[in-house]
Every structure is written in C-alpha cells, then in structure tokens.
Coordinates of C-alpha atoms in Angstrom, one line a residue:
X1 CA -56.4 85.1 -4.3
X2 CA -57.0 84.4 -8.0
X3 CA -59.1 81.5 -9.2
X4 CA -56.1 79.9 -10.9
X5 CA -54.0 80.1 -7.6
X6 CA -57.0 78.7 -5.6
X7 CA -57.3 75.7 -8.0
X8 CA -53.5 75.1 -7.8
X9 CA -53.6 75.2 -4.0
X10 CA -56.5 72.8 -4.0
X11 CA -54.7 70.4 -6.2
X12 CA -51.6 70.6 -4.0
X13 CA -53.6 70.0 -0.9
X14 CA -55.2 66.9 -2.5
X15 CA -51.7 65.6 -3.5
X16 CA -50.4 66.1 0.0
X17 CA -53.4 64.3 1.4
X18 CA -52.7 61.3 -0.9
X19 CA -49.0 61.1 -0.2
X20 CA -47.7 58.2 1.9
X21 CA -45.8 59.7 4.9
X22 CA -43.1 57.6 6.6
X23 CA -41.4 58.6 9.8
X24 CA -37.9 57.1 10.1
X25 CA -36.5 57.3 13.7
X26 CA -32.9 56.1 13.2
X27 CA -29.7 57.6 14.7
X28 CA -27.2 55.6 12.5
X29 CA -26.5 57.7 9.4
X30 CA -25.5 54.7 7.2
X31 CA -28.6 52.6 8.1
X32 CA -30.9 55.7 7.6
X33 CA -29.3 56.5 4.2
X34 CA -29.8 53.0 3.0
X35 CA -33.5 52.9 3.9
X36 CA -34.1 56.3 2.4
X37 CA -32.4 55.3 -0.9
X38 CA -34.5 52.1 -1.1
X39 CA -37.7 54.1 -0.7
X40 CA -36.8 57.3 -2.6
X41 CA -37.3 56.2 -6.1
X42 CA -40.0 53.5 -5.7
X43 CA -43.6 54.2 -6.7
X44 CA -44.6 50.6 -6.0
X45 CA -45.1 51.2 -2.2
X46 CA -47.5 54.1 -2.7
X47 CA -49.3 52.2 -5.4
X48 CA -49.8 49.2 -3.2
X49 CA -51.1 51.2 -0.3
X50 CA -53.5 53.4 -2.5
X51 CA -53.5 52.1 -6.0
X52 CA -55.8 54.8 -7.4
X53 CA -54.8 58.0 -5.7
X54 CA -51.1 57.5 -5.4
X55 CA -50.2 56.5 -9.0
X56 CA -46.9 58.2 -10.0
X57 CA -46.0 59.4 -6.5
X58 CA -43.2 58.3 -4.2
X59 CA -43.4 58.2 -0.4
X60 CA -42.5 61.3 1.7
X61 CA -39.9 60.4 4.3
X62 CA -39.1 62.3 7.5
X63 CA -36.1 61.3 9.5
X64 CA -35.3 62.0 13.2
X65 CA -32.3 60.8 15.2
X66 CA -33.8 61.0 18.7
X67 CA -37.0 59.7 20.1
X68 CA -38.3 63.0 21.5
X69 CA -37.7 64.7 18.2
X70 CA -39.5 61.9 16.4
X71 CA -42.5 62.2 18.7
X72 CA -42.7 65.9 18.1
X73 CA -42.6 65.4 14.3
X74 CA -45.4 62.8 14.6
X75 CA -47.5 65.2 16.7
X76 CA -47.1 68.1 14.2
X77 CA -47.3 66.1 10.9
X78 CA -49.6 63.3 9.8
X79 CA -47.8 59.9 9.8
X80 CA -48.9 56.7 8.1
X81 CA -46.1 54.4 9.5
X82 CA -43.1 54.6 11.8
X83 CA -39.8 52.8 11.1
X84 CA -38.2 52.6 14.5
X85 CA -34.7 51.8 15.7
X86 CA -35.1 50.7 19.3
X87 CA -31.7 51.9 20.5
X88 CA -31.5 55.7 20.3
X89 CA -29.4 58.3 22.1
X90 CA -32.4 59.1 24.4
X91 CA -34.1 55.7 24.7
X92 CA -33.2 52.0 24.5
X93 CA -34.8 48.7 24.0
X94 CA -38.5 47.9 24.2
X95 CA -39.1 51.0 26.2
X96 CA -38.6 52.9 23.0
X97 CA -41.4 50.9 21.3
X98 CA -43.7 51.3 24.3
X99 CA -43.3 55.0 24.3
X100 CA -44.0 55.4 20.6
X101 CA -47.0 53.0 20.8
X102 CA -48.4 55.0 23.7
X103 CA -48.0 58.4 22.0
X104 CA -49.1 57.4 18.5
X105 CA -51.9 54.9 19.2
X106 CA -53.1 53.2 16.0
X107 CA -50.2 54.3 13.7
X108 CA -48.4 51.0 12.6
X109 CA -44.8 50.6 13.7
X110 CA -42.1 48.5 12.1
X111 CA -39.1 47.9 14.4
X112 CA -35.5 47.9 12.9
X113 CA -33.1 45.5 14.7
X114 CA -29.5 44.2 14.3
X115 CA -28.6 40.6 13.5
X116 CA -28.3 39.6 17.1
X117 CA -31.6 41.3 18.1
X118 CA -34.1 39.1 16.3
X119 CA -35.6 37.9 19.6
X120 CA -36.2 41.5 20.5
X121 CA -38.0 41.9 17.2
X122 CA -40.3 39.0 18.1
X123 CA -41.0 40.5 21.5
X124 CA -41.7 43.8 19.8
X125 CA -44.5 42.3 17.7
X126 CA -46.0 40.8 20.9
X127 CA -46.0 44.3 22.4
X128 CA -47.8 46.1 19.5
X129 CA -45.4 46.4 16.6
X130 CA -46.7 45.3 13.2
X131 CA -43.4 43.7 12.1
X132 CA -39.6 43.9 12.5
X133 CA -36.7 44.0 10.0
X134 CA -33.1 43.0 10.5
X135 CA -31.2 45.9 9.1
X136 CA -28.4 43.9 7.4
X137 CA -31.0 41.7 5.6
X138 CA -33.3 44.4 4.3
X139 CA -33.8 44.6 0.5
X140 CA -35.9 47.2 -1.4
X141 CA -38.5 44.5 -2.2
X142 CA -38.7 43.3 1.4
X143 CA -38.9 46.8 2.8
X144 CA -41.8 47.7 0.4
X145 CA -43.7 44.5 1.2
X146 CA -43.2 44.9 5.0
X147 CA -44.4 48.4 5.0
X148 CA -47.4 47.6 2.8
X149 CA -48.4 44.6 5.0
X150 CA -47.9 46.6 8.2
X151 CA -50.2 49.4 7.0
X152 CA -52.8 46.9 5.7
X153 CA -52.8 44.8 9.0
X154 CA -53.1 48.0 11.0
X155 CA -56.1 49.1 8.9
X156 CA -57.8 45.7 9.3
X157 CA -57.2 45.7 13.0
X158 CA -58.7 49.2 13.3
X159 CA -61.7 48.1 11.3
X160 CA -62.2 45.0 13.5
X161 CA -61.7 47.1 16.7
X162 CA -64.3 49.7 15.5
X163 CA -66.7 46.8 14.7
X164 CA -66.3 45.4 18.2
X165 CA -66.8 48.9 19.7
X166 CA -69.9 49.5 17.6
X167 CA -71.3 46.1 18.6
X168 CA -70.5 46.8 22.3
X169 CA -72.1 50.2 22.0
X170 CA -75.2 48.7 20.4
X171 CA -75.5 46.0 23.1
X172 CA -75.0 48.7 25.8
X173 CA -77.7 50.9 24.2
X174 CA -80.1 48.0 23.9
X175 CA -79.7 47.2 27.5
X176 CA -80.4 50.9 28.4
X177 CA -83.5 50.8 26.2
X178 CA -84.7 47.7 28.1
X179 CA -84.1 49.4 31.4
X180 CA -85.9 52.6 30.2
X181 CA -88.8 50.5 29.0
X182 CA -89.0 48.9 32.5
X183 CA -88.9 52.4 34.0
X184 CA -91.9 53.4 31.9
X185 CA -93.9 50.7 33.7
X186 CA -92.8 51.6 37.2
X187 CA -92.7 55.4 37.2
X188 CA -95.8 57.5 38.1
X189 CA -95.0 60.9 36.7
X190 CA -93.2 62.5 33.7
X191 CA -90.6 64.1 36.0
X192 CA -89.7 60.7 37.5
X193 CA -89.5 59.1 34.1
X194 CA -87.2 61.8 32.7
X195 CA -84.9 61.6 35.8
X196 CA -84.8 57.8 35.5
X197 CA -83.7 58.0 31.9
X198 CA -80.9 60.4 32.7
X199 CA -79.7 58.4 35.6
X200 CA -79.6 55.2 33.6
X201 CA -77.6 56.8 30.8
X202 CA -75.1 58.4 33.2
X203 CA -74.6 55.1 35.0
X204 CA -72.9 53.7 31.8
X205 CA -69.1 54.2 31.6
X206 CA -69.5 55.2 28.0
X207 CA -71.5 58.4 28.7
X208 CA -70.3 61.3 30.8
X209 CA -73.5 63.4 31.1
X210 CA -77.2 63.3 30.1
X211 CA -80.0 65.8 30.4
X212 CA -83.5 66.3 29.1
X213 CA -84.8 69.8 28.2
X214 CA -88.3 71.1 27.3
X215 CA -89.1 74.1 25.1
X216 CA -90.4 77.2 26.9
X217 CA -93.6 78.1 24.9
X218 CA -93.1 81.8 25.1
X219 CA -89.3 82.2 24.4
X220 CA -88.5 79.0 22.5
X221 CA -85.7 78.5 25.0
X222 CA -84.8 74.9 25.9
X223 CA -85.1 74.6 29.6
X224 CA -83.4 71.7 31.6
X225 CA -85.9 69.4 33.3
X226 CA -83.7 66.5 34.4
X227 CA -80.0 65.7 34.4
X228 CA -77.4 63.2 35.6
X229 CA -73.7 62.6 35.4
X230 CA -70.8 65.1 35.3
X231 CA -72.6 68.4 34.8
X232 CA -70.4 70.8 36.9
X233 CA -72.6 73.9 36.1
X234 CA -72.7 73.3 32.4
X235 CA -76.5 73.9 32.1
X236 CA -76.2 77.2 33.9
X237 CA -73.6 78.5 31.5
X238 CA -75.2 77.6 28.2
X239 CA -78.2 79.0 26.3
X240 CA -80.1 76.8 23.9
X241 CA -83.1 77.7 21.8
X242 CA -85.4 76.0 19.3
X243 CA -85.6 79.1 17.2
X244 CA -83.5 78.7 14.0
X245 CA -83.1 82.5 13.6
X246 CA -81.1 82.5 16.9
X247 CA -77.6 81.2 16.9
X248 CA -78.4 79.3 20.1
X249 CA -81.1 77.5 18.0
X250 CA -78.8 76.2 15.2
X251 CA -77.0 73.6 17.3
X252 CA -77.9 69.9 17.7
X253 CA -80.7 70.4 20.3
X254 CA -82.6 73.1 18.3
X255 CA -82.1 71.2 15.0
X256 CA -83.3 67.9 16.6
X257 CA -86.5 69.6 17.9
X258 CA -87.3 71.2 14.6
X259 CA -86.5 68.2 12.4
X260 CA -87.5 65.3 14.6
X261 CA -84.2 63.6 13.7
X262 CA -81.3 62.5 15.9
X263 CA -78.4 65.0 15.6
X264 CA -74.9 63.6 16.2
X265 CA -71.7 65.7 17.0
X266 CA -68.8 63.2 16.3
X267 CA -66.2 65.7 17.4
X268 CA -67.6 68.6 19.5
X269 CA -64.3 70.5 19.4
X270 CA -64.0 70.7 15.6
X271 CA -67.7 70.9 14.5
X272 CA -68.6 74.6 13.8
X273 CA -72.3 73.9 14.6
X274 CA -71.2 73.4 18.3
X275 CA -69.1 76.6 18.4
X276 CA -71.3 78.6 20.8
X277 CA -70.8 75.8 23.5
X278 CA -67.4 74.5 22.7
X279 CA -65.6 76.3 25.5
X280 CA -67.9 75.0 28.2
X281 CA -67.9 71.4 26.7
X282 CA -64.0 71.4 26.5
X283 CA -63.8 72.3 30.2
X284 CA -65.8 69.2 31.0
X285 CA -64.2 66.9 28.5
X286 CA -67.3 66.4 26.4
X287 CA -65.9 65.2 23.1
X288 CA -69.0 63.9 21.2
X289 CA -72.8 64.2 21.7
X290 CA -76.2 63.1 20.5
X291 CA -79.4 65.2 20.6
X292 CA -82.4 62.9 20.5
X293 CA -85.9 64.5 19.9
X294 CA -88.7 63.4 22.2
X295 CA -91.6 63.6 19.8
X296 CA -94.9 61.7 19.6
X297 CA -96.9 62.4 16.4
X298 CA -97.1 66.3 16.4
X299 CA -96.4 66.7 20.1
X300 CA -92.9 67.9 20.9
X301 CA -92.0 67.1 24.5
X302 CA -88.4 68.1 24.4
X303 CA -84.9 66.8 23.6
X304 CA -82.5 64.3 25.3
X305 CA -78.8 65.2 25.1
X306 CA -76.1 62.6 25.8
X307 CA -72.4 63.4 26.0
X308 CA -69.3 61.1 25.8
X309 CA -65.6 61.8 26.6
X310 CA -64.7 59.9 23.5
X311 CA -65.0 61.3 19.9
X312 CA -67.2 59.5 17.5
X313 CA -69.1 57.7 20.3
X314 CA -72.5 57.9 18.5
X315 CA -72.1 56.5 15.0
X316 CA -73.6 54.0 12.6
X317 CA -76.5 51.8 13.8
X318 CA -76.3 53.5 17.2
X319 CA -78.3 56.4 15.8
X320 CA -81.3 54.2 15.2
X321 CA -81.2 52.9 18.7
X322 CA -80.9 56.4 20.1
X323 CA -84.0 57.4 18.0
X324 CA -85.8 54.5 19.6
X325 CA -85.0 55.8 23.1
X326 CA -86.6 59.1 22.1
X327 CA -89.7 57.2 20.8
X328 CA -90.0 55.2 24.0
X329 CA -89.8 58.3 26.2
X330 CA -92.3 60.1 24.1
X331 CA -94.8 57.3 24.1
X332 CA -94.4 56.9 27.8
X333 CA -95.0 60.6 28.4
X334 CA -98.1 60.4 26.2
X335 CA -99.4 57.4 28.2
X336 CA -98.8 59.2 31.5
X337 CA -100.6 62.3 30.3
X338 CA -103.6 60.3 29.0
X339 CA -103.8 58.4 32.3
X340 CA -103.7 61.6 34.2
X341 CA -106.3 63.1 32.0
X342 CA -108.7 60.3 32.9
X343 CA -108.4 60.9 36.6
X344 CA -107.8 64.7 36.6
X345 CA -109.8 67.7 35.7
X346 CA -106.7 69.8 34.9
X347 CA -106.4 71.7 31.7
X348 CA -103.6 74.0 30.3
X349 CA -104.4 77.7 29.9
X350 CA -102.4 80.0 27.7
X351 CA -102.8 83.7 28.2
X352 CA -102.2 86.3 25.5
X353 CA -102.4 90.1 25.0
X354 CA -103.5 91.6 21.7
X355 CA -102.6 95.2 20.9
X356 CA -104.7 96.3 17.9
X357 CA -108.1 94.6 18.3
X358 CA -111.2 96.4 19.6
X359 CA -109.1 99.5 20.3
X360 CA -112.1 101.7 21.1
X361 CA -113.2 99.3 23.8
X362 CA -109.7 99.1 25.2
X363 CA -109.6 102.9 25.4
X364 CA -113.0 102.9 27.1
X365 CA -111.8 100.5 29.8
X366 CA -109.0 102.9 30.6
X367 CA -111.0 106.2 30.6
X368 CA -114.1 104.8 32.4
X369 CA -112.2 102.3 34.6
X370 CA -114.7 99.6 33.4
X371 CA -114.2 95.9 32.8
X372 CA -115.5 94.1 29.8
X373 CA -115.6 90.3 29.9
X374 CA -116.4 87.8 27.1
X375 CA -117.4 84.5 28.6
X376 CA -118.6 82.5 25.6
X377 CA -117.8 82.5 21.9
X378 CA -120.0 80.7 19.3
X379 CA -118.9 80.3 15.8
X380 CA -121.4 81.0 13.0
X381 CA -121.0 80.6 9.2
X382 CA -119.8 84.2 8.6
X383 CA -119.3 85.7 12.0
X384 CA -118.3 85.0 15.6
X385 CA -120.9 85.6 18.3
X386 CA -119.5 86.8 21.7
X387 CA -121.5 86.7 24.9
X388 CA -120.4 88.6 28.0
X389 CA -120.8 91.4 30.4
X390 CA -119.6 94.9 31.2
X391 CA -119.2 96.4 34.6
X392 CA -118.8 100.1 35.5
X393 CA -120.0 101.6 32.2
X394 CA -123.3 103.0 30.9
X395 CA -125.2 101.4 28.1
X396 CA -124.9 104.5 26.0
X397 CA -121.1 104.8 26.4
X398 CA -120.7 101.1 25.6
X399 CA -122.9 101.2 22.5
X400 CA -121.1 104.3 21.2
X401 CA -117.7 102.6 21.6
X402 CA -119.0 99.5 19.8
X403 CA -120.2 101.7 16.9
X404 CA -116.7 103.1 16.4
X405 CA -114.9 99.7 16.9
X406 CA -113.6 98.1 13.7
X407 CA -114.2 94.3 13.5
X408 CA -117.5 94.4 15.5
X409 CA -120.6 94.5 13.4
X410 CA -123.4 94.8 15.9
X411 CA -124.3 94.7 19.6
X412 CA -127.5 93.5 21.3
X413 CA -128.1 94.0 25.0
X414 CA -129.6 90.9 26.7
X415 CA -130.1 92.5 30.1
X416 CA -129.3 96.0 31.5
X417 CA -128.9 96.5 35.2
X418 CA -127.5 99.5 37.1
X419 CA -124.0 98.1 37.5
X420 CA -123.9 95.5 34.8
X421 CA -124.7 95.0 31.1
X422 CA -125.1 91.6 29.5
X423 CA -124.5 91.7 25.7
X424 CA -124.2 89.8 22.5
X425 CA -121.6 91.0 20.0
X426 CA -121.1 90.0 16.3
X427 CA -117.3 89.9 15.7
X428 CA -116.5 88.9 12.0
X429 CA -112.9 90.1 12.4
X430 CA -112.1 87.4 14.9
X431 CA -113.5 84.4 13.0
X432 CA -110.2 83.2 11.5
X433 CA -108.4 83.3 14.8
X434 CA -111.2 81.5 16.6
X435 CA -111.4 78.8 13.9
X436 CA -107.7 78.3 13.9
X437 CA -107.6 77.7 17.6
X438 CA -110.6 75.4 17.5
X439 CA -109.2 73.4 14.6
X440 CA -106.1 72.6 16.6
X441 CA -108.0 71.4 19.7
X442 CA -108.2 74.5 21.7
X443 CA -110.9 76.9 22.7
X444 CA -111.0 80.6 23.8
X445 CA -112.1 80.2 27.4
X446 CA -112.4 83.9 28.1
X447 CA -111.4 87.4 27.0
X448 CA -111.1 90.5 29.2
X449 CA -110.7 94.2 28.4
X450 CA -109.6 96.1 31.5
X451 CA -107.2 98.8 32.5
X452 CA -106.4 99.6 28.9
X453 CA -105.5 96.0 27.9
X454 CA -107.1 93.3 25.9
X455 CA -106.2 89.8 27.1
X456 CA -107.6 86.4 26.2
X457 CA -107.1 82.9 27.5
X458 CA -106.9 79.7 25.4
X459 CA -107.7 76.4 27.0
X460 CA -106.1 73.2 25.9
X461 CA -106.3 69.6 27.1
X462 CA -103.3 68.4 29.0
X463 CA -100.7 66.8 26.7
X464 CA -101.3 69.1 23.7
X465 CA -98.3 70.8 22.2
X466 CA -98.6 74.3 23.7
X467 CA -95.7 75.6 21.7
X468 CA -97.4 74.7 18.4
X469 CA -100.6 76.5 19.6
X470 CA -98.6 79.6 20.5
X471 CA -96.9 79.7 17.1
X472 CA -100.3 79.2 15.4
X473 CA -101.9 82.1 17.2
X474 CA -98.8 84.3 16.5
X475 CA -99.1 83.5 12.8
X476 CA -102.7 84.7 12.8
X477 CA -101.8 88.2 14.1
X478 CA -98.5 89.9 14.5
X479 CA -99.8 92.1 17.4
X480 CA -100.3 89.2 19.8
X481 CA -98.0 88.7 22.8
X482 CA -97.8 85.4 24.7
X483 CA -97.9 86.1 28.5
X484 CA -98.2 83.0 30.6
X485 CA -99.0 79.3 30.8
X486 CA -100.7 77.6 33.8
X487 CA -102.4 74.4 34.7
X488 CA -105.8 74.8 36.2
X489 CA -109.0 72.8 37.0
X490 CA -111.5 72.4 34.2
X491 CA -114.3 74.9 34.3
X492 CA -117.6 73.7 35.8
X493 CA -119.3 74.1 32.4
X494 CA -117.0 71.7 30.7
X495 CA -116.9 69.4 33.7
X496 CA -120.5 68.2 33.4
X497 CA -121.4 64.6 32.4
X498 CA -123.1 66.0 29.3
X499 CA -119.9 67.5 27.8
X500 CA -119.1 64.4 25.9
X501 CA -122.6 64.6 24.2
X502 CA -121.9 68.2 23.1
X503 CA -118.5 67.4 21.8
X504 CA -119.1 64.0 20.2
X505 CA -122.8 63.7 19.3
X506 CA -123.8 67.2 17.9
X507 CA -122.7 68.5 14.6
X508 CA -121.1 72.0 14.5
X509 CA -124.3 73.7 13.3
X510 CA -126.4 71.9 16.0
X511 CA -124.0 72.8 18.7
X512 CA -123.8 76.5 17.5
X513 CA -127.6 76.6 17.5
X514 CA -127.9 75.2 21.0
X515 CA -125.1 77.3 22.5
X516 CA -126.4 80.5 20.9
X517 CA -129.9 79.9 22.1
X518 CA -128.7 79.3 25.6
X519 CA -126.3 82.3 25.9
X520 CA -128.8 84.6 24.1
X521 CA -131.5 83.9 26.7
X522 CA -133.8 81.9 24.4
X523 CA -134.6 79.5 27.3
X524 CA -135.1 82.3 29.8
X525 CA -138.6 83.5 30.8
X526 CA -139.3 86.0 29.5
X527 CA -137.1 85.2 26.5
X528 CA -134.0 87.3 26.0
X529 CA -134.0 86.5 22.3
X530 CA -136.5 85.2 19.8
X531 CA -135.8 82.4 17.4
X532 CA -135.8 84.8 14.5
X533 CA -133.2 87.0 16.2
X534 CA -130.9 84.0 16.8
X535 CA -131.4 82.7 13.3
X536 CA -130.4 86.1 11.9
X537 CA -127.3 86.1 14.1
X538 CA -126.3 82.7 12.8
X539 CA -127.1 83.7 9.2
X540 CA -129.7 81.0 8.7
X541 CA -133.4 80.7 8.1
X542 CA -135.7 80.5 11.3
X543 CA -136.9 77.1 10.2
X544 CA -133.3 75.8 9.8
X545 CA -132.4 77.2 13.3
X546 CA -135.5 75.5 14.7
X547 CA -134.5 72.2 13.1
X548 CA -130.9 72.4 14.4
X549 CA -132.2 73.3 17.9
X550 CA -134.8 70.5 18.1
X551 CA -132.3 67.9 16.9
X552 CA -129.7 69.1 19.5
X553 CA -132.3 69.0 22.2
X554 CA -133.4 65.5 21.3
X555 CA -129.7 64.2 21.4
X556 CA -129.0 66.0 24.6
X557 CA -132.1 64.7 26.4
X558 CA -131.6 61.2 25.0
X559 CA -128.1 61.1 26.6
X560 CA -129.7 62.2 30.0
X561 CA -132.9 60.1 30.0
X562 CA -132.3 57.5 27.4
X563 CA -131.0 54.7 29.7

C-alpha cells in the first residue's frame, strides 16, 4: 500500500470513528421515511453530541424492520443510539424494549409510540429507555434535541455508574488490605501468609482467581507457591518467566517482577501482551488481571496475580491499593524471615559449576582421581588467598599442575602427610568474583575440584535475593552454571559467639590479617608460617601486618574477656 493510500485510509477511519451512528428499528415505511428525512440533512445533531470532531458531518442511519435484524446490526456495527418502535412483526410492547436493553446494555434507547401509547412511553422510561417520542408530534428540532439529551444522559449515567463501581472496588480492596494486614500478625510462616492472601482475594465476588508465584533462581521461571479460586488446571498449562528475552517473560508477571510496578490487563482477550496465555484464560473466563510485584527494597519475593471475570476490573485508584497489597506482603515476608533468622541457624547455599578456571587442576582430579578442597578464602589487596587440602595426589604432581595453571600465582604447602596436603594458594584471577560476592552479602563457603569438575558454594543469609546473586555471579564469568539451591545449618565456624566481633568490630585489613594468620598456621607450634611470609602474601610490610594482627587480637579478646 502506498503512503498516500495509507494516509487516506487513516483519515477515513478517523471520520468513521467520529460519525454519529443511529439504529432505527421501525417497520412502518412512512414513519421511518419521515424520521430519516428529518435527520438526513441536519449537522446540528452531530455537532451537539461532539462539537469538535463532528463539524460538517451528518448522522449515519441504519434501518431495520424486525427486532432480530436490528439486534444483528447492533452486534456487527457500533451504535450510538437506538430509535425503537415497540410494535414490530416479531415483537410487541415493552417486551421489545426489554430485549433490546438486555442485548445492548448501556446504549441509549428512545422509544417511538403512537398518540394513544403515551402511557407505554412513560413505562418504557421506567424500564430503562432514555426518552420516548409520539410519532405524530415529532419535529426535526424535537427529534434532534431528544437524541442529544438521551445520549448525554446515558453518558452521565455511565460515568456515575463507573464512579460508584470504582468506589465500591476501592472499599472492597481496602477491606482486603485490612484483612491481609491482620493475617500478617497471626500467620507464622511465609507459606501460610501467601495462602491466606490468595484465600482472602478469592473470597471476594469481584475476583475469580488469585495466585502467588516466586522466581526459580536458576531458570527465571515463575513457579506457583499459593493459589485460591477458580484455577481448573490453569497453572499447569501456562509457562511464565521473569526473563525479558523469553516470550513467556514479556507478559504482566515478568514485567511486574522486572519493573517493580503493578501491571494491569484491562481486557485479556484483546491485549497482545497476554497473547501466549489468552486461550487458557478464555477457557476460564478470565477477562482482566493485575500482576502485583512483591518487592522489599532490592529483594524480589515474587508476584501476586489476581483475575476477574469482568473487563476493566483494575483501573484508576485501584492500582495504588493493589501496589499497597504487594508492599504489605513483602514487608510481612521480610519480618518473618528476620524473626526466623534470630532463632534459626539456617543459611541459603547456592552451588555453581565453573568450566574454564584452574583447568590443569580439574584435569588432575580426573587423571589422578584426587579431590582438591578449598575451605577458606581471604581477600588481600591484590590477590586472593585460598587455604585448603588435597587428597589422593602427590606433592610433586600437585605443584606441577599449579605451575601450569593460569590465574594461580604461587603455592605454599603448610603440611604434607602421606594421604593429604594442606596448602595456601595465591589466586589473583578470582579476586573480582570473590569481591563481587562479598560486596552483595555473600561468601564463598567452599570450592571443590573432583572427578573433572570445579564446583563452588556461595552462602547467603536467609532472606537475601538469591536470584540477584545468581545474576551477579553469571555476569562475572560466562562459563559459570548455576546448579542448585538448598537451605542448611550455619557452619560451626560462623556459629560461634565471636562471629559478630569478626563481622562488626574488625576492619577488612584487620580481619584479613587475623584470618590469614590462623589458616596459614601462624598460631600453630611450630609455626606453619612466619609473620614475614604472611605479610608478603597480603602485600604489606611485616610491621603493618603485626599492627593489624595485634589490633584484631585485642578487639577479639576484649569481646571475650572484657565483661
């Protein structure tokens, strides 16, 4: 299509949209012709109804002689007003009005009556017609004024009805927020809270179905956690993701998770963003929906989805109330996790596999059937110190593999026994990854090279956003694969009463000095490492190391003996 033709078609569509469409259902040819002639040449009516857009245009009139044909026309073509004769070949009296009113809903109706039917006209208004006209008394001016007033009254009634509906919806939502807030106080676990929220929403006649989903850290798939209402297998049939590159992630749920904003689908069946799930939603009469993010600060807990059988069920001020529901849930989950953290030693562990790091050691583990374990990492100014052990391999083979391994600068053996080596490695290549993990509240709890694989475990406090940590680690290296998440008990080392001193009282340099001294055998007898060796590893002067170590020791012993 040429640009000129496209512009012409656009203009024609705009004119069609602005045209006042009148449906005349009248079987008497004379009465119909009279009304058509009164309206055919008048621009006044269109100008009254839409004074800006309709200047210079006359109404478009469609005429049908039977009720069924009139209803078919109204279904296939947009109609602004109906002029209705009550006595038709296929319908008589007020039954005709009731049928049209039932089928056409909010479209204004003006009833046409004979001289002796004025009482019928009055009853018609009482039953939903906007006005009535006595055919023998109709003038062009009266007809124009009646149609204009009927359309205007219908518009005002629709606005008032929408305002009432919005007010009722707000009141309903506020009651639900109150109930959810009460549930926050009474529920003990996150699972109970999420189920209570869904149950409360589904109890309302306004909502057909509600469910809460969480993001699977490894796949970005949104996994259902709680649901209530008319589900009928819906969650088993759909696939939703938080990944924008995936079609399943570009719908309301994925967008809500990524943006932190409520996403409203006013009409599910016509909105292209809902296309992947329209068939399943149509089968269950879901007409509109709201996806509400459950986010507290940087922690993404999931998304709450609510569905209604009515279109445009979530509009206007309701969006703000829905966002408040998400905030209440997120704050409640945070409070539950903090409470649990105070009485529980549980932490979250994330396990990863890395493909292209320490490849010579990985190959050694496969050929020699040995196991290399890193149990402690200490960050220095320019390098990362790794302390661990190797079983099933000789000192010479291990040292030779280290010499050929990129990213490892040096190795020092702290103890050598027949079946085990204890070592210290300098690993400058891993500094950026280690620092990124530590900066975001995690720590590398262990690393294992065995059976030709290099795996490491990151430990996080409960309640931290695991998905964010996984994305952070993946952004550091493109050869890292996320494997698993599990909740486990805090390790004994971090479970001691002195852990708060190490974390809160010591500076980074003081803690690095103390940890390096401990794991390098500085406190053993005989010493596994001298102060000069440790200072060299940390890239500082021996006097500076000694100062950091003495200060750390003083703070540690003060916390133990000070009271």
